[in-house]
mmCIF file of N, CA and C and ligand atoms in Angstrom:
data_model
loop_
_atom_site.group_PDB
_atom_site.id
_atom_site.type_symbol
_atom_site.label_atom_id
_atom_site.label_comp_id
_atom_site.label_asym_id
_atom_site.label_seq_id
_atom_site.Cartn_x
_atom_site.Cartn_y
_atom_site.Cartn_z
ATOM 1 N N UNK N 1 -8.523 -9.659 -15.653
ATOM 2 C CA UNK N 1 -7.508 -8.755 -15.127
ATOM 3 C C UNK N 1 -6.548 -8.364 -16.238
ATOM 4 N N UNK N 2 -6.430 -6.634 -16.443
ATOM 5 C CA UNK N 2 -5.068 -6.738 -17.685
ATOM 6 C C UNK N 2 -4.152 -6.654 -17.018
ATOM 7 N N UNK N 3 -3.264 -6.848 -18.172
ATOM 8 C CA UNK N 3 -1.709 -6.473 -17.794
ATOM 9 C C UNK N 3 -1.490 -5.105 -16.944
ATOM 10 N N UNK N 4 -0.309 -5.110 -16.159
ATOM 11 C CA UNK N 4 -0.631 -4.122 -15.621
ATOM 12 C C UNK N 4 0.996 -3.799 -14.788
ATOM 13 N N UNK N 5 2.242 -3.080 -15.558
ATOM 14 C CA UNK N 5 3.336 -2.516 -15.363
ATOM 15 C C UNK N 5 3.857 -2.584 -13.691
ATOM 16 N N UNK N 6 2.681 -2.762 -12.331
ATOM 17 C CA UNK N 6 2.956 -2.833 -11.253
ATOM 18 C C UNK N 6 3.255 -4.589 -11.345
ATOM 19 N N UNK N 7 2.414 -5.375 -12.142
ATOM 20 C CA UNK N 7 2.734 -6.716 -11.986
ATOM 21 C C UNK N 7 2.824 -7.739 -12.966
ATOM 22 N N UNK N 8 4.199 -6.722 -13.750
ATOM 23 C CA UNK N 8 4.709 -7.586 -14.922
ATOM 24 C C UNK N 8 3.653 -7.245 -16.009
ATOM 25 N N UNK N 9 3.896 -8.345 -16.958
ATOM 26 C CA UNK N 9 2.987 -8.439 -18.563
ATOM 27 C C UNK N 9 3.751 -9.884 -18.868
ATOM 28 N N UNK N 10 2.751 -10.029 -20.105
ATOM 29 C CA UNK N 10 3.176 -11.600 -21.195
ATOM 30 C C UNK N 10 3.407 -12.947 -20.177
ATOM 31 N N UNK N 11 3.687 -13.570 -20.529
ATOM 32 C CA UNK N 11 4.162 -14.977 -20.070
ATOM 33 C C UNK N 11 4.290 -14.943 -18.752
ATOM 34 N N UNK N 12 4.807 -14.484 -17.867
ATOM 35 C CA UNK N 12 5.779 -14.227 -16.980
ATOM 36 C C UNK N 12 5.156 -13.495 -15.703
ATOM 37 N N UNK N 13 3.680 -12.707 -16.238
ATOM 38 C CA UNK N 13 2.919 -11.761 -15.169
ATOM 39 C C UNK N 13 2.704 -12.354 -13.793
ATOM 40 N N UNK N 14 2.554 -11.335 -12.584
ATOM 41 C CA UNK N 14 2.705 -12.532 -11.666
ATOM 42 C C UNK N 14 1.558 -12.813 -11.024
ATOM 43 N N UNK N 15 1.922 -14.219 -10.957
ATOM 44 C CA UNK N 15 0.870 -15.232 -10.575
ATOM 45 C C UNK N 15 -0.481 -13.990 -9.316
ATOM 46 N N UNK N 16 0.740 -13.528 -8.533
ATOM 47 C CA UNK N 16 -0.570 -12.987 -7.302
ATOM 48 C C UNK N 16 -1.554 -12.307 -7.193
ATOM 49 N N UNK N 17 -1.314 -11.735 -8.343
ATOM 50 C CA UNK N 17 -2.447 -10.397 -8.798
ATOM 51 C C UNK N 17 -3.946 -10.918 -7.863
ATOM 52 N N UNK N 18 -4.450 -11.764 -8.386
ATOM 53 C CA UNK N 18 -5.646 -12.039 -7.631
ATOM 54 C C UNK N 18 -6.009 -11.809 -6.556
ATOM 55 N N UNK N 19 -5.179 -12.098 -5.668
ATOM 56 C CA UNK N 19 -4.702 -12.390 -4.552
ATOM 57 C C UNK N 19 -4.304 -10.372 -3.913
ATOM 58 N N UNK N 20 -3.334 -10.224 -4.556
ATOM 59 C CA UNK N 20 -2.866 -9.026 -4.285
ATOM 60 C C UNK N 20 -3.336 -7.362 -4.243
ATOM 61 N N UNK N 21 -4.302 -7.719 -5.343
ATOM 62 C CA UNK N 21 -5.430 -6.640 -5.712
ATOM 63 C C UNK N 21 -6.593 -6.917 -4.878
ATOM 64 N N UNK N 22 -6.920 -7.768 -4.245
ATOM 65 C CA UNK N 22 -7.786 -7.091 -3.377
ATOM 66 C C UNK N 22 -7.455 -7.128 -1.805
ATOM 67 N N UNK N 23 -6.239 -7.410 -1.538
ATOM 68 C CA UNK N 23 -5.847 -7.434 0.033
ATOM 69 C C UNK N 23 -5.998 -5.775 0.307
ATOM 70 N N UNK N 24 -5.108 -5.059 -0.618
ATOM 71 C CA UNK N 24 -5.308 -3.272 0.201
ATOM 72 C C UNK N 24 -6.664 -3.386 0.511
ATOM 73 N N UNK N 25 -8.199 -3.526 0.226
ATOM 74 C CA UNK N 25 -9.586 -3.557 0.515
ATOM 75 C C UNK N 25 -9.392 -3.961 1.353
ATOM 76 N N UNK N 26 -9.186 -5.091 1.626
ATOM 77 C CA UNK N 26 -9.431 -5.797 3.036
ATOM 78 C C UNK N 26 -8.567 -5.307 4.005
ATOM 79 N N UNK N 27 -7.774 -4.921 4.028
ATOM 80 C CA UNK N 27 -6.459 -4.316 4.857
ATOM 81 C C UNK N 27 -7.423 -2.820 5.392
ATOM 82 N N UNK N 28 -7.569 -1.634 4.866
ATOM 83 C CA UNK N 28 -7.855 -0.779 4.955
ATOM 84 C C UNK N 28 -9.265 -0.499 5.427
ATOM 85 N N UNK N 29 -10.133 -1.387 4.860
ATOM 86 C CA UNK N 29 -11.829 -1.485 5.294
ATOM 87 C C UNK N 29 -11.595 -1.851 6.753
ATOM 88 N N UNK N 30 -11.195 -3.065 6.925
ATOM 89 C CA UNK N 30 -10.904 -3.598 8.288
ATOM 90 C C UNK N 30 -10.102 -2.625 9.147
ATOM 91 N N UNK N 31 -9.126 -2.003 8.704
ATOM 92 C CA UNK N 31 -8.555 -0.836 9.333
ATOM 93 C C UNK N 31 -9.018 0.471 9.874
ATOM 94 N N UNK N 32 -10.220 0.733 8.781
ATOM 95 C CA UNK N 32 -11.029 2.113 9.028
ATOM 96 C C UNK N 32 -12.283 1.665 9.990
ATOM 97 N N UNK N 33 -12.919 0.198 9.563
ATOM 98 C CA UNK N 33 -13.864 -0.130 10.343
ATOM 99 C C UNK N 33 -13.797 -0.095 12.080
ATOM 100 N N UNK N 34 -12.071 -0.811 12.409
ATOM 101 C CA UNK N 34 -11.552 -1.160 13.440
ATOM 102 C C UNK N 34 -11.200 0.149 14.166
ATOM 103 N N UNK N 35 -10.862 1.310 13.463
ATOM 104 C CA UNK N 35 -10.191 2.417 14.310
ATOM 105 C C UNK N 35 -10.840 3.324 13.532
ATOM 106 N N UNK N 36 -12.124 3.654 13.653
ATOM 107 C CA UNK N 36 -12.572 4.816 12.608
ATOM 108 C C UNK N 36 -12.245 6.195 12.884
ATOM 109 N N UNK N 37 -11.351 6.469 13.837
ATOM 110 C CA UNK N 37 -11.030 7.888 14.122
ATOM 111 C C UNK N 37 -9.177 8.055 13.920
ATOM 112 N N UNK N 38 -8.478 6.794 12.969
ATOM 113 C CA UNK N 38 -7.499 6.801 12.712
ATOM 114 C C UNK N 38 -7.212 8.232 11.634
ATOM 115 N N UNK N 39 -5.916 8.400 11.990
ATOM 116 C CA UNK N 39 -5.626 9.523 11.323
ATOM 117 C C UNK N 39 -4.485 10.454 11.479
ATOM 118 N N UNK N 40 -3.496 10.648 10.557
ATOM 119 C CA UNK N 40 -1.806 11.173 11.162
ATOM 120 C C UNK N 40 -1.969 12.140 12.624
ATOM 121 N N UNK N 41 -0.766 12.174 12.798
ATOM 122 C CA UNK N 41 -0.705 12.743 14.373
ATOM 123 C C UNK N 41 -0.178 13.881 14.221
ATOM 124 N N UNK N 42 0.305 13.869 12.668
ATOM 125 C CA UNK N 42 1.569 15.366 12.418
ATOM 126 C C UNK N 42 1.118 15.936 10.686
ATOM 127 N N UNK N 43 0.871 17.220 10.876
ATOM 128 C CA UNK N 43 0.702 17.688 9.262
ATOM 129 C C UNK N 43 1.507 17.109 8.374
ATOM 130 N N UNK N 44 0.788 16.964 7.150
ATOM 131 C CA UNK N 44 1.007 16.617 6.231
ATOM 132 C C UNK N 44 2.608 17.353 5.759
ATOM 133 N N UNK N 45 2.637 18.385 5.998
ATOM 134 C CA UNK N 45 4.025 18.962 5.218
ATOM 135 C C UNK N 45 5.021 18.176 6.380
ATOM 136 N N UNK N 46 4.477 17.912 7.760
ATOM 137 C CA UNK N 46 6.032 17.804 8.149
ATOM 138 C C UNK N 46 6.319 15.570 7.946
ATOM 139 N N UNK N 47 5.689 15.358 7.098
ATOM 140 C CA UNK N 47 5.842 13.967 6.653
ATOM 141 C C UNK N 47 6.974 13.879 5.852
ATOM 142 N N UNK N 48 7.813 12.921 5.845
ATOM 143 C CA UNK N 48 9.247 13.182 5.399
ATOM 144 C C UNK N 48 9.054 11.411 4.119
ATOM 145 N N UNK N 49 9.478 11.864 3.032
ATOM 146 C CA UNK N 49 8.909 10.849 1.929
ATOM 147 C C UNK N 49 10.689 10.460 1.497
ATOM 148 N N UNK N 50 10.578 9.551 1.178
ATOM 149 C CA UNK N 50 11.702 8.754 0.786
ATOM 150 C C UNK N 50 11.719 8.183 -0.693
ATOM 151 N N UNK N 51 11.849 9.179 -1.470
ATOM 152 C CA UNK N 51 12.070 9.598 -3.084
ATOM 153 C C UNK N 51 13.105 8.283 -3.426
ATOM 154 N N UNK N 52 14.418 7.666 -3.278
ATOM 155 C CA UNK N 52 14.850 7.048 -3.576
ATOM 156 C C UNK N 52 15.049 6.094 -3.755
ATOM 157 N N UNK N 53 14.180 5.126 -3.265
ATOM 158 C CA UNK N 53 13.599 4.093 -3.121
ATOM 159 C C UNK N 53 12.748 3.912 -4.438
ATOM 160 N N UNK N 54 13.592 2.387 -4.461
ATOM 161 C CA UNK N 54 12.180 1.545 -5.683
ATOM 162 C C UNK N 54 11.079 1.849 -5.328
ATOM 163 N N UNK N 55 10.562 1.581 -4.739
ATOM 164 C CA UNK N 55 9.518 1.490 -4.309
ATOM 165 C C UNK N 55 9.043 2.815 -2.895
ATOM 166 N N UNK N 56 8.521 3.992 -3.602
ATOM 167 C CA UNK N 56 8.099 5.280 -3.309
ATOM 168 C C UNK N 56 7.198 5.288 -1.961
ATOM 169 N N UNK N 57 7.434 6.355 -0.697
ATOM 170 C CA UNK N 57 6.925 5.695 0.247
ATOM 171 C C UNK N 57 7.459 7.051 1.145
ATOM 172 N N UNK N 58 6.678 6.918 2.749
ATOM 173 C CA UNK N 58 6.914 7.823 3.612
ATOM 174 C C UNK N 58 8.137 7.029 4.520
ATOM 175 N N UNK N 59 8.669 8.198 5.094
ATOM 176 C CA UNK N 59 9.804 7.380 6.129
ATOM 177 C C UNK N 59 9.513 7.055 7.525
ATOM 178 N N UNK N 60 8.607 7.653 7.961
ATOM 179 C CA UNK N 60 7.424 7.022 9.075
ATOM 180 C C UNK N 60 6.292 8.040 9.124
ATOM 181 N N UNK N 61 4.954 7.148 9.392
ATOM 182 C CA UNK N 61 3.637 8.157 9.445
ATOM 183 C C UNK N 61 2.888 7.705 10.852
ATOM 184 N N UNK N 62 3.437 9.005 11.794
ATOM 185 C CA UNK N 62 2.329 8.708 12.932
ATOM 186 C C UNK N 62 1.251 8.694 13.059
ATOM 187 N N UNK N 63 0.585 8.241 13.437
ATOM 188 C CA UNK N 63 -0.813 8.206 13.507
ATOM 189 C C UNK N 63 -1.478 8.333 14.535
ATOM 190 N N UNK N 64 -2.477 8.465 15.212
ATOM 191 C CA UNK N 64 -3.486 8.645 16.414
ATOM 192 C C UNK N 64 -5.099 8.664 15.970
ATOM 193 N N UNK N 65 -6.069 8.367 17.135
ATOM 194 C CA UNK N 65 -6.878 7.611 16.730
ATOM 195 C C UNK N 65 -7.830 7.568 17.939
HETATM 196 C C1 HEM T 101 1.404 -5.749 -4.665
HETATM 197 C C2 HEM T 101 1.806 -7.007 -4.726
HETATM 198 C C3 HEM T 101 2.596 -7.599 -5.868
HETATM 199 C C4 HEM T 101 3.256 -6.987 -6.894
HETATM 200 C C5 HEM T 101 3.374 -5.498 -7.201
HETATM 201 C C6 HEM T 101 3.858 -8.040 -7.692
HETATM 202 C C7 HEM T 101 4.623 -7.836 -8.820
HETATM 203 C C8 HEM T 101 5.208 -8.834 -9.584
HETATM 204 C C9 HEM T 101 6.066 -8.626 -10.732
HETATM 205 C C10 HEM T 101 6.485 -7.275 -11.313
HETATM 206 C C11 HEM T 101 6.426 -9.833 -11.211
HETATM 207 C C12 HEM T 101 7.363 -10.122 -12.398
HETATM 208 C C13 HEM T 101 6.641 -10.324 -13.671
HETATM 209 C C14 HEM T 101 7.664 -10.562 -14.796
HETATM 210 O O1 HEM T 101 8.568 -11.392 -14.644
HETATM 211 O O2 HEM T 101 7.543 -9.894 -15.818
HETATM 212 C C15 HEM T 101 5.807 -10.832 -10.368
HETATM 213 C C16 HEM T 101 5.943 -12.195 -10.525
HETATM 214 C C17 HEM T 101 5.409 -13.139 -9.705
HETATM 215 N N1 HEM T 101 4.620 -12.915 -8.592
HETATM 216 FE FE1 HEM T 101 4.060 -11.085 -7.888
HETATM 217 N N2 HEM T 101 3.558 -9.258 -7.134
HETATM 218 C C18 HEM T 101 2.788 -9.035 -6.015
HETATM 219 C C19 HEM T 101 2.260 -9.984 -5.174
HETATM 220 C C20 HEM T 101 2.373 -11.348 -5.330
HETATM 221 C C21 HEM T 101 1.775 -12.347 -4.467
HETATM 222 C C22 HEM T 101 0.895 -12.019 -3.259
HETATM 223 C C23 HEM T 101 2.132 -13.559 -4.951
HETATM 224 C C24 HEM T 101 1.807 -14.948 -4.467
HETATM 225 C C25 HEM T 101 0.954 -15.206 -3.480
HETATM 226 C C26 HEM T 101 2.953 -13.340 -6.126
HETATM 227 C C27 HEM T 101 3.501 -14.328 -6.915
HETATM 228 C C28 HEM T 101 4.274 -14.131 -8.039
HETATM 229 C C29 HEM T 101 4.870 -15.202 -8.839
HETATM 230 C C30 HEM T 101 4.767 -16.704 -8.571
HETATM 231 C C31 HEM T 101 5.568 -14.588 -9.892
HETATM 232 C C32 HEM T 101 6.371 -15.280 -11.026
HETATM 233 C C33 HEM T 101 5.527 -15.463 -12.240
HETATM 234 C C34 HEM T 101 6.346 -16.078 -13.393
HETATM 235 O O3 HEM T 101 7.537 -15.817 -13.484
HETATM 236 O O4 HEM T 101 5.746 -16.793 -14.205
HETATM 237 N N3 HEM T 101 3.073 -11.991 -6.332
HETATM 238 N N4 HEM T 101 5.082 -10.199 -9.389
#
């Protein structure tokens, strides 16, 4: 695994990576497998994103399915 700016570098990198890099797979496979007709409830333009935040992200995404 390299270094990698989402989870640190040198000495200090964090421990979870292992762990952390492959949960979205399992999260999402199991997600698409479980509800394969998942999918927003509202166009894409009227999705409202929350720019200010550390950590970059929507401010809620409906979904239906
Ligand atoms: C997407 C998920 C994660 C991200 C983006 C992330 C990111 C980071 C970052 C940026 C650091 C700081 C590295 C530094 O000090 O330079 C760190 C440290 C650490 N992380 Fe994570 N982490 C995640 C998940 C996890 C998980 C799931 C665990 C444990 C199960 C974990 C355990 C740790 C530990 C123990 C440290 C401290 C390492 C040290 O100081 O030697 N992390 N992580």
């Amino acid at each position: 695994m390299a270094d990698t700016p989402a989870s640190g570098c040198g000495p200090h990198q964090c421990l979870g990576q292992p762990l952390a890099r492959p949960e979205p797979q399992i999260v999402y496979g199991t997600l698409h497998r479980r509800t394969p007709g998942l999918r927003p409830a509202v166009a894409c333009e009227e999705i409202e994103f929350v720019p200010e935040e550390t950590i970059y992200g929507v401010r809620a995404l409906p979904v239906t399915w």
